[in-house]
Amino acid sequence: MKKNYIMTPGPTPVPEEVLLEIAKPIIHHRTPQYQEIFKKAVEGLKYLFKTQNDVFTFASSGTGAMETAVINLLSKGDKAIVVRGGKFGERFGEICSAYGIEVIPIDVEWGKPVEPEVIKKTLSENKDVKAVFTTLCETSTGTKNDIEAISKVASSTKAVLVVDAISGLGADDMRTDEWKVDMVVSGSQKGVMLPPGLAFLSVSKRAMDMAKASDLPKYYFDLKAYKKSLDKNDVPWTPAVSLVRGFCKSIDMIKEEGLENVLARHARLAIGTREAVKALGLELFSASPSDAVTAVKVPEGVDGQNLVKTMRNKYGVTIAGGQEHLKGKIFRIAHLGYMIEFDTTTALSALEMVLKESGYKFKIGSGVGAALQAFAETQKTVGV
Ligand SMILES: *Cc1c(COP(=O)(O)O)cnc(C)c1O
């Protein structure tokens, strides 16, 4: 028998309560019944994003909201700074290029966070830049960027700041209003414990004013249409009714635990995972590890792609491998969304089994033991 565990940085597991909510019969979206659900969802998003800004929901994967940010903020001939420290930072650059935006890249070595000073310098050398695109958790490398510091740099200029928090939201702290972030992007299949299919975007007043003036081509993702509807607690097109309904349930769960406790749980799971990695004699890939996902260097003599495949096929534990040039060189274990200590120890157990079979030398149980030790030590401090 095989039991399956999804331990990737998206999609993530969905709680049974949420699955049952999604399974309910479809209701029509132009009804007071749906309006009630939608209102609750919007309030929940504001709580999650720590914002009073409008938060819009799209029936797309996270990339749809990334594209929405680009095509609504910018106009023909505009310039934008794009932080490229991994696959998802690069994606912002690709979207900009697809619409003819002039990209000023800040290339960061994969696994390193961007230095806010570099953004400051680039902004001062390019005073006509309209926007800065960066990432809270660069999922491809498990790296967290210091959005607070980046925002301090950007908010003293005319450029708006756009943060991809698709995997970071609900795991790494994201204080949209306090840090004055104009646009924050997220998606459903990561920290918010839903199936794939919804994308979210928070939009500041300043960003909305730019959206009104933007002349890039758009229709489905035109924020003007979403804004007009949102002001009437409505949506412009048919929403993903079942997923929005599921979101209300997951936000209930998050509120019940309390967002700060949710963040503390992610921190605890991340610490346990990092301690296990050290105890196994392995090395973290990131110099600034995120609490959403831990990237680990594949040790010498072990086939990284085979490790991921064997964990999935033989033990039912799906983790993520490396992308692009990191293929086979790193693996990534998520501690994101609907996960607790024993999901993490399960992933670590399967990792140890496969490492042992690969001939890697270590004491079996040492990683899991270190994780449990860390959990025992950190539990009290967060008052769970
Ligand atoms: C998952 C992820 C995306 C891509 O989202 P899709 O839902 O696959 O479109 C973008 N950015 C980051 C940081 C992610 O983790």
Short mmCIF file of C-alpha atoms and ligand atoms in Angstrom, two decimals, residues 9-10 60-64 66 88 91 135 137-140 164-168 187 189-190 198, ligand 1:
data_model
loop_
_atom_site.label_atom_id
_atom_site.label_comp_id
_atom_site.label_asym_id
_atom_site.label_seq_id
_atom_site.Cartn_x
_atom_site.Cartn_y
_atom_site.Cartn_z
CA PRO A 9 5.71 24.49 -2.63
CA GLY A 10 2.49 24.38 -4.60
CA SER A 60 -6.42 31.77 -13.08
CA SER A 61 -3.23 30.40 -11.63
CA GLY A 62 -0.90 32.84 -9.87
CA THR A 63 0.78 33.87 -13.10
CA GLY A 64 -2.51 35.47 -14.21
CA MET A 66 1.42 38.59 -12.17
CA PHE A 88 9.75 33.41 -10.73
CA ARG A 91 8.86 35.29 -15.10
CA THR A 135 9.47 38.30 -5.01
CA CYS A 137 9.74 33.98 -1.44
CA GLU A 138 11.61 32.99 -4.59
CA THR A 139 10.19 29.49 -4.61
CA SER A 140 12.69 28.08 -7.10
CA ASP A 164 5.11 38.26 -5.95
CA ALA A 165 4.02 36.66 -2.68
CA ILE A 166 2.43 33.65 -4.38
CA SER A 167 4.24 31.13 -2.20
CA GLY A 168 5.23 33.52 0.59
CA GLY A 187 -2.39 32.33 -5.59
CA GLN A 189 -2.56 26.50 -4.23
CA LYS A 190 0.12 27.51 -1.73
CA LEU A 198 -7.45 31.31 -8.02
C1 LIG B 1 3.94 29.06 -7.69
C2 LIG B 1 4.55 30.37 -7.96
C3 LIG B 1 4.24 31.10 -9.12
C4 LIG B 1 3.44 30.55 -10.24
O1 LIG B 1 2.17 30.42 -9.99
P1 LIG B 1 1.22 29.57 -10.94
O2 LIG B 1 0.08 29.39 -10.01
O3 LIG B 1 1.91 28.30 -11.31
O4 LIG B 1 0.90 30.41 -12.10
C5 LIG B 1 4.78 32.36 -9.27
N1 LIG B 1 5.60 32.87 -8.35
C6 LIG B 1 5.94 32.20 -7.25
C7 LIG B 1 6.88 32.82 -6.28
C8 LIG B 1 5.43 30.93 -7.02
O5 LIG B 1 5.78 30.25 -5.92
#
